[in-house]
XYZ file of N, CA and C in Angstrom:
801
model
N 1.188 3.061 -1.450
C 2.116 4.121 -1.160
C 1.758 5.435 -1.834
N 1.518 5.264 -3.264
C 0.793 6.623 -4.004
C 0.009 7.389 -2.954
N -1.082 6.905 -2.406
C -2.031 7.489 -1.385
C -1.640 8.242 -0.961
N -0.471 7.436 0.272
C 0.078 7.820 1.752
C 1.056 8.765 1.019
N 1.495 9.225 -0.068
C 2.027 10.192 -0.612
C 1.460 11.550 -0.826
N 0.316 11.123 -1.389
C -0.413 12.656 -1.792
C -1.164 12.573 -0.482
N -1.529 12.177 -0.002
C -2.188 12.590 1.249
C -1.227 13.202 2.075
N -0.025 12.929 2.166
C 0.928 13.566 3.070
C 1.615 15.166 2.177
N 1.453 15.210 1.078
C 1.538 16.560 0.702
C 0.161 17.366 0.888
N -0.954 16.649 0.960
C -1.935 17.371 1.487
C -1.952 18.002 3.033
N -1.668 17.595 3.836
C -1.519 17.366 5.460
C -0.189 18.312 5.503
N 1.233 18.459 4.777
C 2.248 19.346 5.176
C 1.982 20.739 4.300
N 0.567 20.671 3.788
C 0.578 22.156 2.780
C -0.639 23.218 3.467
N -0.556 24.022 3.165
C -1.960 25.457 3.636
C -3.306 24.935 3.440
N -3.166 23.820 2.504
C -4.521 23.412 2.427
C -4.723 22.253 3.527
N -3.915 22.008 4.666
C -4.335 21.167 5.169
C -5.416 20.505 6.493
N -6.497 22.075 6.635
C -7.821 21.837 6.656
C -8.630 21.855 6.272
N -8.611 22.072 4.991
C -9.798 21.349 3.583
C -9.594 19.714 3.735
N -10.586 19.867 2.571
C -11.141 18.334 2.142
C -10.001 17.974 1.407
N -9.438 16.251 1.427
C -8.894 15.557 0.910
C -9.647 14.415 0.388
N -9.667 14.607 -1.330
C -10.719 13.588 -1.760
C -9.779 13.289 -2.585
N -10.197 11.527 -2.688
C -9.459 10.924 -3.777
C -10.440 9.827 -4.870
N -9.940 9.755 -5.916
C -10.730 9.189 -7.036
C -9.713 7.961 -7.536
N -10.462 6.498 -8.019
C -9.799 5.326 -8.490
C -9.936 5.878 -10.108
N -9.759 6.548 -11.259
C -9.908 7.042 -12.003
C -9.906 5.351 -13.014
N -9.636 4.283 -12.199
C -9.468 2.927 -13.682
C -10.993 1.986 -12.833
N -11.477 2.807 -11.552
C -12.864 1.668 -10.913
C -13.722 2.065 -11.645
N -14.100 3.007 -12.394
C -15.546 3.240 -12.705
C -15.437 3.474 -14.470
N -16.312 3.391 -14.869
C -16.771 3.536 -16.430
C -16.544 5.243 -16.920
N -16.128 5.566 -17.979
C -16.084 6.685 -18.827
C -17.687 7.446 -17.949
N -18.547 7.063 -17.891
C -19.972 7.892 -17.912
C -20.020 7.630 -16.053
N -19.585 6.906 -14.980
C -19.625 6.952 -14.322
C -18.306 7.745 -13.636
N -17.309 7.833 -14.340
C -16.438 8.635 -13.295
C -16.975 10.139 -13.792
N -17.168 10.390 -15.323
C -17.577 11.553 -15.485
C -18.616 12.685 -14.314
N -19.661 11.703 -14.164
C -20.766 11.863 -12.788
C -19.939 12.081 -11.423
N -18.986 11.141 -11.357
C -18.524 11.484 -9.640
C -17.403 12.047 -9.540
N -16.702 12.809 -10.956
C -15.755 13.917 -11.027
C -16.504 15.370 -10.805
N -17.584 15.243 -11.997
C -18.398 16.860 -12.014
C -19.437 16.822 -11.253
N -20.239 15.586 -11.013
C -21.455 15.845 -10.300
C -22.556 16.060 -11.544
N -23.860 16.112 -11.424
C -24.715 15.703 -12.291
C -26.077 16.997 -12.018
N -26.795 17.324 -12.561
C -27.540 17.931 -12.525
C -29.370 16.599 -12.522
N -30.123 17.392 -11.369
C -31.564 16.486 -12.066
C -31.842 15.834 -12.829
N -32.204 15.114 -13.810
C -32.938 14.935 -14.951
C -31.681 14.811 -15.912
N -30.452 14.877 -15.566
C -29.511 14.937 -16.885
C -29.238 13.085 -17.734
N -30.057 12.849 -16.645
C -30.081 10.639 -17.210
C -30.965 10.441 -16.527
N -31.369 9.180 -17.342
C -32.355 8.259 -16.534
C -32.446 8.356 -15.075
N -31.502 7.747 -14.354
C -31.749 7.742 -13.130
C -30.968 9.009 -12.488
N -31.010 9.953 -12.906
C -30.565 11.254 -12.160
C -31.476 11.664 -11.257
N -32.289 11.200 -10.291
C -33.035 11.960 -9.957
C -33.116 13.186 -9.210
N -31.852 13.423 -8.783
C -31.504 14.350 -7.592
C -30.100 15.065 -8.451
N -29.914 16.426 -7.659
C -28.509 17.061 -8.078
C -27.501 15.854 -7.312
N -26.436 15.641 -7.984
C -24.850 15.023 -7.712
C -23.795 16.360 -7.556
N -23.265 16.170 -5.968
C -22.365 17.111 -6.041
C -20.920 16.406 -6.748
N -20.103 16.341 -7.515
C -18.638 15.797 -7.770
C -17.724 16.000 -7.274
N -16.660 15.222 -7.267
C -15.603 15.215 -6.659
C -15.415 16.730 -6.732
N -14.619 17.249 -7.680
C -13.871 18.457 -7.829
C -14.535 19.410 -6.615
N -15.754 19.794 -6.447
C -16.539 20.386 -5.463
C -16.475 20.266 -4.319
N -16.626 19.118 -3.952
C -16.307 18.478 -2.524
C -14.488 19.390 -2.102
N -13.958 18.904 -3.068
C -12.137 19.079 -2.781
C -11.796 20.650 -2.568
N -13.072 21.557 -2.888
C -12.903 22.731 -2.782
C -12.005 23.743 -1.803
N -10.816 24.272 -2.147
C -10.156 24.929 -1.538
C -9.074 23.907 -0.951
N -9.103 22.522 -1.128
C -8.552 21.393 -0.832
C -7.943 20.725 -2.113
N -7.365 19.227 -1.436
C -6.851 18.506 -2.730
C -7.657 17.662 -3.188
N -7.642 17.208 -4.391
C -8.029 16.152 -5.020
C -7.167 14.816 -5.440
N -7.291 13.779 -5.381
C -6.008 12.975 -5.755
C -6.230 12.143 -6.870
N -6.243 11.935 -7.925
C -6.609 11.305 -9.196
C -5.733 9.806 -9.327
N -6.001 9.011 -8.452
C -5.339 7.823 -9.155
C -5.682 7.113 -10.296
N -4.351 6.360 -11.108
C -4.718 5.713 -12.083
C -5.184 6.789 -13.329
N -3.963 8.122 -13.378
C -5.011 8.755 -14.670
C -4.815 8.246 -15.967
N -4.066 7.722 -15.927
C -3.562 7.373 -17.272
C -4.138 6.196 -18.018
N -5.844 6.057 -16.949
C -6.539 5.230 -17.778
C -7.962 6.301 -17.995
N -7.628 7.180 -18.138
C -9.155 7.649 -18.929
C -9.225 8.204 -19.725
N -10.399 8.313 -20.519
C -10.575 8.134 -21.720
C -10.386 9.713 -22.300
N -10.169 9.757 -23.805
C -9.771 10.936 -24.697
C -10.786 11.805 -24.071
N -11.863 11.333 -23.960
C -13.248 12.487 -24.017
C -12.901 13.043 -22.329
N -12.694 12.556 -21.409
C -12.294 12.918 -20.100
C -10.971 13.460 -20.064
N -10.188 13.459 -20.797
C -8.968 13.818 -20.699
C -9.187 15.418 -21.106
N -10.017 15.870 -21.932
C -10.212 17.063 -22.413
C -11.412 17.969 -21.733
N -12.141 17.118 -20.923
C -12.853 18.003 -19.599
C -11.524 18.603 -18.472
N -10.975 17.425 -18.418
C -10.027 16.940 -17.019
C -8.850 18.458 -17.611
N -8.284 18.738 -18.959
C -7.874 19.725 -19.192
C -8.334 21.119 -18.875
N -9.498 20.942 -19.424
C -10.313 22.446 -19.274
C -10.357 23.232 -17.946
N -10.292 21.852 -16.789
C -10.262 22.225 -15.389
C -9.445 23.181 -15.033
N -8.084 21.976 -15.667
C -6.600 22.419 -14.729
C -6.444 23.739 -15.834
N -6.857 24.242 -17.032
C -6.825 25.464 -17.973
C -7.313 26.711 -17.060
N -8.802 26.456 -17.350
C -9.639 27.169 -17.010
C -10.154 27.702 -15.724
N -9.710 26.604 -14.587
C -10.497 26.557 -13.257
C -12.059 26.580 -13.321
N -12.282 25.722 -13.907
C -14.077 26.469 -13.899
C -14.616 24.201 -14.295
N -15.847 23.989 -14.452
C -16.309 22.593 -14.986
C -17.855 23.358 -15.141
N -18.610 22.538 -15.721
C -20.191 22.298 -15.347
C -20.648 21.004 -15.125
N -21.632 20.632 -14.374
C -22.084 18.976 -14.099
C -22.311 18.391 -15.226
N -22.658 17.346 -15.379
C -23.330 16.692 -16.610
C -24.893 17.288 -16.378
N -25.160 17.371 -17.468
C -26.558 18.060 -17.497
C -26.982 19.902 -17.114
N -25.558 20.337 -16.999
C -25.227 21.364 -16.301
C -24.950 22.710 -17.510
N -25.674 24.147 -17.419
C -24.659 24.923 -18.460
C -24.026 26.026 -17.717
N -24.231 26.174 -16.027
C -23.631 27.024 -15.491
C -21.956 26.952 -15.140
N -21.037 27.344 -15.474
C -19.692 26.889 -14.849
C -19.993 27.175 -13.720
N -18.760 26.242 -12.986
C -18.743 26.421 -11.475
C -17.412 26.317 -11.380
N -16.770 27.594 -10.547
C -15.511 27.861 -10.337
C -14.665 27.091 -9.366
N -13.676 26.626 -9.461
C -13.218 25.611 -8.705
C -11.841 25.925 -8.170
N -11.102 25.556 -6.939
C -10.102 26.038 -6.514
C -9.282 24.766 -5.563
N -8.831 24.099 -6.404
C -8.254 22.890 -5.974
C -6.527 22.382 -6.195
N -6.194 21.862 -5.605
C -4.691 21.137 -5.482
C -4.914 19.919 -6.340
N -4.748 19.248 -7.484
C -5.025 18.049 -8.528
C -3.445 17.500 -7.741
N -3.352 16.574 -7.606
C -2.021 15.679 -7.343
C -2.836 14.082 -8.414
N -2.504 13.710 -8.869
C -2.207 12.853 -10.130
C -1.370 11.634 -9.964
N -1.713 10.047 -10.034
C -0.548 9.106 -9.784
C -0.927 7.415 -11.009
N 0.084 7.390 -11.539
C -0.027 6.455 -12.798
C 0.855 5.477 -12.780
N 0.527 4.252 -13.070
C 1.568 3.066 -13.559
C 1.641 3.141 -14.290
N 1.797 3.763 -15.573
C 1.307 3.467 -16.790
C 2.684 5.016 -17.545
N 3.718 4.552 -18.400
C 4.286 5.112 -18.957
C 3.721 6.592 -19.567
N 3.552 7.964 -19.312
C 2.538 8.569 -19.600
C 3.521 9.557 -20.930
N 4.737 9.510 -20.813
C 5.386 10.021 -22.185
C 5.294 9.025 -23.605
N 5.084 7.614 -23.157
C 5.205 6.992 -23.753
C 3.572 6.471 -24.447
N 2.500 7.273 -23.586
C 1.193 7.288 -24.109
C 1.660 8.200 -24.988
N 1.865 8.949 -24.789
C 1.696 10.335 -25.668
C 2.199 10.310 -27.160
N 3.475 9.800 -26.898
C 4.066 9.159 -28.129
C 3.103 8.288 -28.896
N 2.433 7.251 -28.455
C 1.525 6.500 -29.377
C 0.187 7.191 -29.379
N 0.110 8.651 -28.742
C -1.561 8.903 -29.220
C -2.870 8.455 -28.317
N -2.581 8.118 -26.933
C -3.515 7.654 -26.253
C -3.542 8.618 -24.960
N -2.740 9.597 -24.618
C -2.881 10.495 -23.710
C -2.415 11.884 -24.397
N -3.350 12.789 -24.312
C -2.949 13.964 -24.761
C -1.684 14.963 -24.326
N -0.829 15.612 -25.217
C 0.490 16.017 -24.676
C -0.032 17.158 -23.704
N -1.088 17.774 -24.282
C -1.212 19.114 -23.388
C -1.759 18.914 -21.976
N -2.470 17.659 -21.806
C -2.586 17.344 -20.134
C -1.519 17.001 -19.896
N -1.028 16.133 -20.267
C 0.168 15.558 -19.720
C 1.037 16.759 -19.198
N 1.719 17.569 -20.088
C 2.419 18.962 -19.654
C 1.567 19.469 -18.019
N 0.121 19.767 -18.603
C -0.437 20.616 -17.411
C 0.124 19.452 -16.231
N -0.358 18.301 -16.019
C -0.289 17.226 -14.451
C 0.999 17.238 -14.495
N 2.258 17.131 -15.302
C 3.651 17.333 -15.390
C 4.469 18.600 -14.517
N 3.825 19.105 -13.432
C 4.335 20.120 -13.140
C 5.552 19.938 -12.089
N 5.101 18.891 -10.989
C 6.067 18.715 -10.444
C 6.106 17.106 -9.854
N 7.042 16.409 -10.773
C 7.161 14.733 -10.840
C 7.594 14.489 -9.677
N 6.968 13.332 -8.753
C 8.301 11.899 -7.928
C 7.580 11.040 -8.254
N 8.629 10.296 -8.288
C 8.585 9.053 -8.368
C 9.321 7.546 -7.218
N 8.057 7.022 -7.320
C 7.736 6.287 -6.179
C 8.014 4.685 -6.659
N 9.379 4.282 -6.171
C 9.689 3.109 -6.797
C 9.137 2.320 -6.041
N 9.076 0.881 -6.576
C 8.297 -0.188 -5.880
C 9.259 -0.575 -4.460
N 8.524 -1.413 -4.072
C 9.240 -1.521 -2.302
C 10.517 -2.458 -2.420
N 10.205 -3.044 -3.757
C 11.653 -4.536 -3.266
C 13.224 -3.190 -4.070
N 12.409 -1.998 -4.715
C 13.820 -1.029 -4.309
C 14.213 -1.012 -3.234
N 13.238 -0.705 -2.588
C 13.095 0.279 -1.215
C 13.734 -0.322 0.090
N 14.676 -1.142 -0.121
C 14.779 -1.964 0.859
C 14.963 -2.108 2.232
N 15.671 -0.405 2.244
C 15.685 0.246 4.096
C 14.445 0.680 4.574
N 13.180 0.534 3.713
C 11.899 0.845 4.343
C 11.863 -0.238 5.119
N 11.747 -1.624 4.687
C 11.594 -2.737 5.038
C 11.643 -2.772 6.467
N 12.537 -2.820 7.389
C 12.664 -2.229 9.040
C 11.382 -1.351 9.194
N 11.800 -0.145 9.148
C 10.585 0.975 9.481
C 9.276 0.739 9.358
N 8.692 0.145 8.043
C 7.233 -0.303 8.011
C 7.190 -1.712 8.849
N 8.178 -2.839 9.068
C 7.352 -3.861 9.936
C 7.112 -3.559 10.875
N 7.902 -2.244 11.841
C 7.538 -1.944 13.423
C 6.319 -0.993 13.078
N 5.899 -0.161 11.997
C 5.021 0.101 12.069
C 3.768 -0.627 12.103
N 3.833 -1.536 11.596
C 2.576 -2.101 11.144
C 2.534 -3.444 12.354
N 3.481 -3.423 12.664
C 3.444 -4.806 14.256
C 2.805 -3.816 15.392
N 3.013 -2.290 15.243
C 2.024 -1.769 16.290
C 0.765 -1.002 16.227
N 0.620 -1.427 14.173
C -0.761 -0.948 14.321
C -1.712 -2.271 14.440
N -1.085 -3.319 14.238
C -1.779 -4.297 14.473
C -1.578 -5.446 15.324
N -1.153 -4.735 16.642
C -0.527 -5.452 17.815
C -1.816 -6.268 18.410
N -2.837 -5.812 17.968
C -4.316 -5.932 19.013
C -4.654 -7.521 18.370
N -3.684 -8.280 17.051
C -4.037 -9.412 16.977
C -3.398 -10.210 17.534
N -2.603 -10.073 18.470
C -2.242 -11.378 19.378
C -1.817 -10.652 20.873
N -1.884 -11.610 21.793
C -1.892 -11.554 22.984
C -0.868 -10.960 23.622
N 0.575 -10.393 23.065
C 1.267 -9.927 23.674
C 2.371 -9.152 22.553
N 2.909 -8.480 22.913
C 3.822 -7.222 22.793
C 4.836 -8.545 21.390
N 4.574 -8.643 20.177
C 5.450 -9.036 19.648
C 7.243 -9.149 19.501
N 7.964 -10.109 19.474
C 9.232 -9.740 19.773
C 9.768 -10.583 18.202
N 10.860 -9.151 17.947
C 11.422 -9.577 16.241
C 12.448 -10.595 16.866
N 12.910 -11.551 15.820
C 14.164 -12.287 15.776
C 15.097 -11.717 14.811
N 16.260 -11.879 15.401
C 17.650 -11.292 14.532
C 17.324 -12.123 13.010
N 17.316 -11.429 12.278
C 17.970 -11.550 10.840
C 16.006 -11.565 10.495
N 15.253 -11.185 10.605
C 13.772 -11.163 10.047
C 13.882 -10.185 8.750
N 14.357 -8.655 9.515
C 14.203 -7.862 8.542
C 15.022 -8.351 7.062
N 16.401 -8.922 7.387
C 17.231 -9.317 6.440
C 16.570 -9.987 5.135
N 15.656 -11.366 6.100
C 15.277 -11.687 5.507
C 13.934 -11.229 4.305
N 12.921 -10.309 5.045
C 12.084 -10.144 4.191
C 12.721 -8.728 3.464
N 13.854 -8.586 3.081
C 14.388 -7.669 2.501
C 14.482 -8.477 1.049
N 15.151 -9.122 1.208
C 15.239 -10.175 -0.373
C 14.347 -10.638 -1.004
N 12.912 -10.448 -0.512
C 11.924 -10.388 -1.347
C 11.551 -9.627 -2.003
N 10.817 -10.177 -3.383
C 10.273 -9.019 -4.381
C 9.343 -8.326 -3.812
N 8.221 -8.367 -3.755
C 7.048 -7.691 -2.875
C 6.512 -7.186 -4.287
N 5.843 -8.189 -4.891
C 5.415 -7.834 -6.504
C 4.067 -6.895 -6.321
N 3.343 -7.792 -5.029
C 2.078 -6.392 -4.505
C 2.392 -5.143 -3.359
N 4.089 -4.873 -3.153
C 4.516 -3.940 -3.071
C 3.992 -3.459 -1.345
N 3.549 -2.401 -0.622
C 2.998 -2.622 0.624
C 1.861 -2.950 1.036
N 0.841 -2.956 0.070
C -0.174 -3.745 0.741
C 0.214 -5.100 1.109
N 0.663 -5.971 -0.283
C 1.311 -6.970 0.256
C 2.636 -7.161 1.353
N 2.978 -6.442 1.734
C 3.679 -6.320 3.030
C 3.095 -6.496 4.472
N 2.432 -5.209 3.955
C 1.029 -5.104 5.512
C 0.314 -6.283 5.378
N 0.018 -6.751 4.471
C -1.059 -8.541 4.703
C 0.082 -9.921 5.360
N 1.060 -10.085 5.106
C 2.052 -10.712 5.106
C 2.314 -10.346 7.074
N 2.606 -8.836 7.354
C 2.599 -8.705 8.424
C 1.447 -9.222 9.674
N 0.435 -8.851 9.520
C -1.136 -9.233 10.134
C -1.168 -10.648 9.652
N -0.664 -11.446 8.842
C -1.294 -13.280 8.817
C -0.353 -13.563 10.005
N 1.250 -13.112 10.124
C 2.080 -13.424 10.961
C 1.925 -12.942 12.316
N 1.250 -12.015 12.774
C 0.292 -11.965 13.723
C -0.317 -12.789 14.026
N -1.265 -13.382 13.193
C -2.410 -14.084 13.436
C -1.732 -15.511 13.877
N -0.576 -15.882 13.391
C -0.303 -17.644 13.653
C 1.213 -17.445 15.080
N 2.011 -16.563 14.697
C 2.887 -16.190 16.037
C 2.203 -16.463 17.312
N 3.324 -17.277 18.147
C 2.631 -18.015 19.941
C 3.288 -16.762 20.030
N 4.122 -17.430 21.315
C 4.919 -16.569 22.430
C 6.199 -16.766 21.770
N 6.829 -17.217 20.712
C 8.046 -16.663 20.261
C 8.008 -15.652 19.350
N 9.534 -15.272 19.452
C 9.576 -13.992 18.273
C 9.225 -14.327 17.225
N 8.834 -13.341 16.475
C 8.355 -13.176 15.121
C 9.825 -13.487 14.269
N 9.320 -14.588 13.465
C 10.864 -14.902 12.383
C 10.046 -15.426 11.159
N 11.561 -15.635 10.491
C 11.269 -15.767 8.457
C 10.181 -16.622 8.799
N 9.762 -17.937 9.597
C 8.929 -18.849 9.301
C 7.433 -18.719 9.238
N 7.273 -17.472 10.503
C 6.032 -16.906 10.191
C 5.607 -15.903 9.232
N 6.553 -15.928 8.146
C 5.965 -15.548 6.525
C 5.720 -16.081 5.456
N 4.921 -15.736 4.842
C 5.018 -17.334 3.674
C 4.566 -16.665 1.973
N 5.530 -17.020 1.451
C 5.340 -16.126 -0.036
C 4.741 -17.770 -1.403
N 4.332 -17.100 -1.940
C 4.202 -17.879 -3.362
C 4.818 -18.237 -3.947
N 6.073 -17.342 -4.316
C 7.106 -17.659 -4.911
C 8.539 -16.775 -4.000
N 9.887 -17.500 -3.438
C 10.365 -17.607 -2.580
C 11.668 -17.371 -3.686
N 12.353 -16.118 -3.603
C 13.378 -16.053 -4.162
C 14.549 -16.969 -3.757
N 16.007 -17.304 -4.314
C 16.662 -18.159 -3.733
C 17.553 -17.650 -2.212
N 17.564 -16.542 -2.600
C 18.524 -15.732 -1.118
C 17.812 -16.318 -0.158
N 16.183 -16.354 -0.287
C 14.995 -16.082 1.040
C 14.983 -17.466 0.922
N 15.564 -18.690 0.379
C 15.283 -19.777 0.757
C 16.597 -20.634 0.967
N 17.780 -19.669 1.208
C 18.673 -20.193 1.413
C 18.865 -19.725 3.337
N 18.753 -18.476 3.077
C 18.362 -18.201 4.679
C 17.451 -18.931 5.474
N 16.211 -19.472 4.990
C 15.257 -20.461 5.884
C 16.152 -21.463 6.153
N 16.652 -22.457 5.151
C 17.518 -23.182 5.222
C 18.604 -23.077 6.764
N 19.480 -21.922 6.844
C 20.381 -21.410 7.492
C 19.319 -21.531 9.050
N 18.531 -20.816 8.492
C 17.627 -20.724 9.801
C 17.502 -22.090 10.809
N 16.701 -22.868 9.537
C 16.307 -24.298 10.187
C 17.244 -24.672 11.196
N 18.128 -24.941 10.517
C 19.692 -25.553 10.214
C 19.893 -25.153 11.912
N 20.140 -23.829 12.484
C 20.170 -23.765 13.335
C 19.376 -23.883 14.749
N 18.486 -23.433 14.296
C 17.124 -23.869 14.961
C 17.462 -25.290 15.442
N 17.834 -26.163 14.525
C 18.201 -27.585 14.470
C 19.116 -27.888 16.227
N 20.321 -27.445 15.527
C 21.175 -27.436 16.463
C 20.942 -26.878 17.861
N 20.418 -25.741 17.927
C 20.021 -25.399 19.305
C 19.123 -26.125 20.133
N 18.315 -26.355 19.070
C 17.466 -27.503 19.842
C 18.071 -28.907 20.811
N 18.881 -29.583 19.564
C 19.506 -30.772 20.048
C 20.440 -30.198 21.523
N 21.064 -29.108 21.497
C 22.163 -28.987 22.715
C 21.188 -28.475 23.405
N 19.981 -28.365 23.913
C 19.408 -27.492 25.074
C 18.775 -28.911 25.349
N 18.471 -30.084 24.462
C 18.067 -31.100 24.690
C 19.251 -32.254 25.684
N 20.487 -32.081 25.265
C 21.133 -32.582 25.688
C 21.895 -31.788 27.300
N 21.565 -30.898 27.314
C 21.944 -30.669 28.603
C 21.298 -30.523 29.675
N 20.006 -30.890 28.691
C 18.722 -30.555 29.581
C 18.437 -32.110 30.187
N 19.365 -33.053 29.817
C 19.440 -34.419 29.510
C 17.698 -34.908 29.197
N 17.356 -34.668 27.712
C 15.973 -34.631 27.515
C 14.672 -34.076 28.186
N 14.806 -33.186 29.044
C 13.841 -32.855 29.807
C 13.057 -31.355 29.084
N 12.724 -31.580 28.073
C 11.585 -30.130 27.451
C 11.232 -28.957 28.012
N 10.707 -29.538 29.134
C 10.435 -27.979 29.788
C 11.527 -27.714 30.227
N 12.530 -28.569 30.934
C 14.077 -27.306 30.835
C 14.503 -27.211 30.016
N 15.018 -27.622 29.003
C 14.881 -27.399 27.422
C 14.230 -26.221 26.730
N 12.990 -26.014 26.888
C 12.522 -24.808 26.522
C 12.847 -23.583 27.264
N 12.967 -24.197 28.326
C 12.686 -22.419 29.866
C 14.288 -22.029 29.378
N 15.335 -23.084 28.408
C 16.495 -22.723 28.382
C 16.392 -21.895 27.388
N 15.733 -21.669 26.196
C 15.316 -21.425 25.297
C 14.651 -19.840 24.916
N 14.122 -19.892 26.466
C 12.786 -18.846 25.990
C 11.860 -19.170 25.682
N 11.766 -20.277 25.325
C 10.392 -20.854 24.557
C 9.341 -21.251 25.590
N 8.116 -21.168 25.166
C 7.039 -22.263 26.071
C 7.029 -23.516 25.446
N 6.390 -24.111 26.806
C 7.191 -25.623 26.283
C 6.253 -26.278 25.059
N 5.074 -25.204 24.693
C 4.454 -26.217 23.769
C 5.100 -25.806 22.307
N 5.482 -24.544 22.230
C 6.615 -24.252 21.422
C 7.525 -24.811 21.042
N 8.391 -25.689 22.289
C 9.687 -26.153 22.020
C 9.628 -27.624 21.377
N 8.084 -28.280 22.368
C 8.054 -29.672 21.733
C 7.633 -29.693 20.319
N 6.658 -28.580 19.908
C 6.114 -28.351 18.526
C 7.484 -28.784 17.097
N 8.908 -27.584 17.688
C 9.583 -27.654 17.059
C 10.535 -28.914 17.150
N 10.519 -29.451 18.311
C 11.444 -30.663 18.381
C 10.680 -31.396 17.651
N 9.484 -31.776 17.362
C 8.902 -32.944 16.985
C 8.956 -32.731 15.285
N 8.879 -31.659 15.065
C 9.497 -31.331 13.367
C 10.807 -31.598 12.809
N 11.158 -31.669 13.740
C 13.011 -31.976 13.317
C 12.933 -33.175 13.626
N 12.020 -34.306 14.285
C 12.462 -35.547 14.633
C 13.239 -35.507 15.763
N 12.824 -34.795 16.742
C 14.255 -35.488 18.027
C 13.268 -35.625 19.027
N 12.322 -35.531 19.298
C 11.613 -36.325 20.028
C 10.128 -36.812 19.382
C-alpha cells in the first residue's frame, strides 16, 4: 500500500510526467545503496568500471520514493540530509556536486520519533522527511477496503479462470474478520489462489484458506457449512435424489453438487 500511495501523489502532482523512482532502502548494503542512491564515478571501487547514474538523478524533476528509511545507516542518513539541505550530492568517487530537483516521499515501519529518542535516527532528518505525515494503517483496520480491493483484484485477475467470477453473499463479511498480518499483498495472493481452485460456483469463505483462522472466521464457515448442509439435503429431497435436478436447482454443475454432497455424506 506504501507504494500505491506515493506513487499516487506522484501521478495527482505537476510532477506527474517525470520519472517515478523508487528505492527498498532495507534490500541493499550501506555501500550498495550508497552507489544506487548517488551513482558512482569510474574507478571509484574495484569493480566500478563505468560511470553509475543514481537514483536521485534518474528522479530528476520527478519523485523519488525511499522505502524502509528508517533502516539506514548514520553515515547515509547524513548524505541523505545534505540532499534534502542543500539540493546538490556528488557520486561516490565524485568531487563535482550535482544539483538535484526532486519530490523525496519517505515510508517506514519502524517508530522514527522513537529512533530518535534512543539515538539511531538523526532528529534533523527526521524533522527535514517530517514535513507532511499519513499514515497508513494496516488493512485488518481498514475493513471497508475489504469490498473495493476484492472486485478489484477479481478483475485484474479474471484471466485465471474460465468465466466472469460470481461473489457469494456474506464473502466480503467474511474475509473482513481477518487479520491480514501480510496486509494486501497477502490479500491479492489469497484472491488469485481462489481463482485458481473456484469451478463454476461463486466465489465463497471456502475458497480461502488462512494459517491461522480467527474465531469469528471460523464460526461463520461453520454457519456456512451448516447451511450449505441443509440446502443440499432439501434440493435432494425434492429432487427425490436425482443430482442433476438437484444441482440445475441449485445453480450448481452437477459435478459441483455431487462433489459437495459427497462431503457431507448424503450420497
Amino acid at each position: 500500500g506504501k507504494e500505491v500511495l506515493a506513487r499516487y501523489i506522484h501521478q495527482q502532482s505537476v510532477r506527474a510526467d517525470k520519472p517515478f523512482i523508487k528505492v527498498n532502502c532495507a534490500a541493499l548494503s550501506e555501500t550498495l545503496l550508497e552507489s544506487e542512491l548517488f551513482g558512482h564515478e569510474k574507478g571509484a571501487f574495484t569493480d566500478a568500471r563505468s560511470r553509475r547514474i543514481g537514483r536521485f538523478e534518474l528522479a530528476s524533476e520527478g519523485t523519488i520514493f525511499l522505502d524502509e528509511i528508517g533502516d539506514i545507516s548514520p553515515r547515509l542518513q547524513v548524505m541523505l540530509l545534505r540532499v534534502l539541505q542543500e539540493r546538490e550530492f556528488e557520486r561516490v568517487g565524485g568531487t563535482r556536486p550535482i544539483p538535484v530537483n526532486v519530490r523525496v516521499v519517505a515510508a517506514t515501519n519502524r517508530n522514527l520519533e522513537a529512533a530518535v529518542e534512543e539515538g539511531t535516527f538523526r532528529q534533523d532528518l527526521y524533522y527535514r522527511l517530517n514535513v507532511f505525515p499519513l499514515s497508513l494503517p494496516p488493512l485488518r483496520q481498514r475493513p471497508e477496503d475489504i469490498g473495493p480491493l476484492l472486485y478489484f483484484f477479481l478483475k485484474k485477475y479474471r484471466h485465471l479462470t474460465a468465466t466472469t467470477p460470481r461473489v457469494a453473499e456474506g464473502l466480503v463479511e467474511a474475509l473482513q474478520v481477518n487479520d491480514w498480518p501480510g496486509n494486501i499483498r497477502e490479500f491479492e495472493n489469497m484472491v488469485q489462489r481462489a481463482l485458481v481452485i473456484v469451478e463454476d460456483e461463486p466465489l465463497g469463505p471456502e475458497h480461502f484458506y488462512f494459517d491461522v483462522m480467527p474465531t469469528k472466521r471460523s464460526t461463520f464457515r461453520q454457519e456456512k457449512e451448516k447451511s450449505q448442509l441443509q440446502a443440499i439435503q432439501e434440493a435432494l429431497e425434492q429432487s427425490e435424489g436425482n443430482c442433476t435436478r438437484a444441482a440445475r436447482a441449485m445453480g450448481l454443475a452437477r459435478t459441483t453438487f455431487t462433489s459437495r454432497a459427497k462431503k457431507f455424506g448424503l450420497i
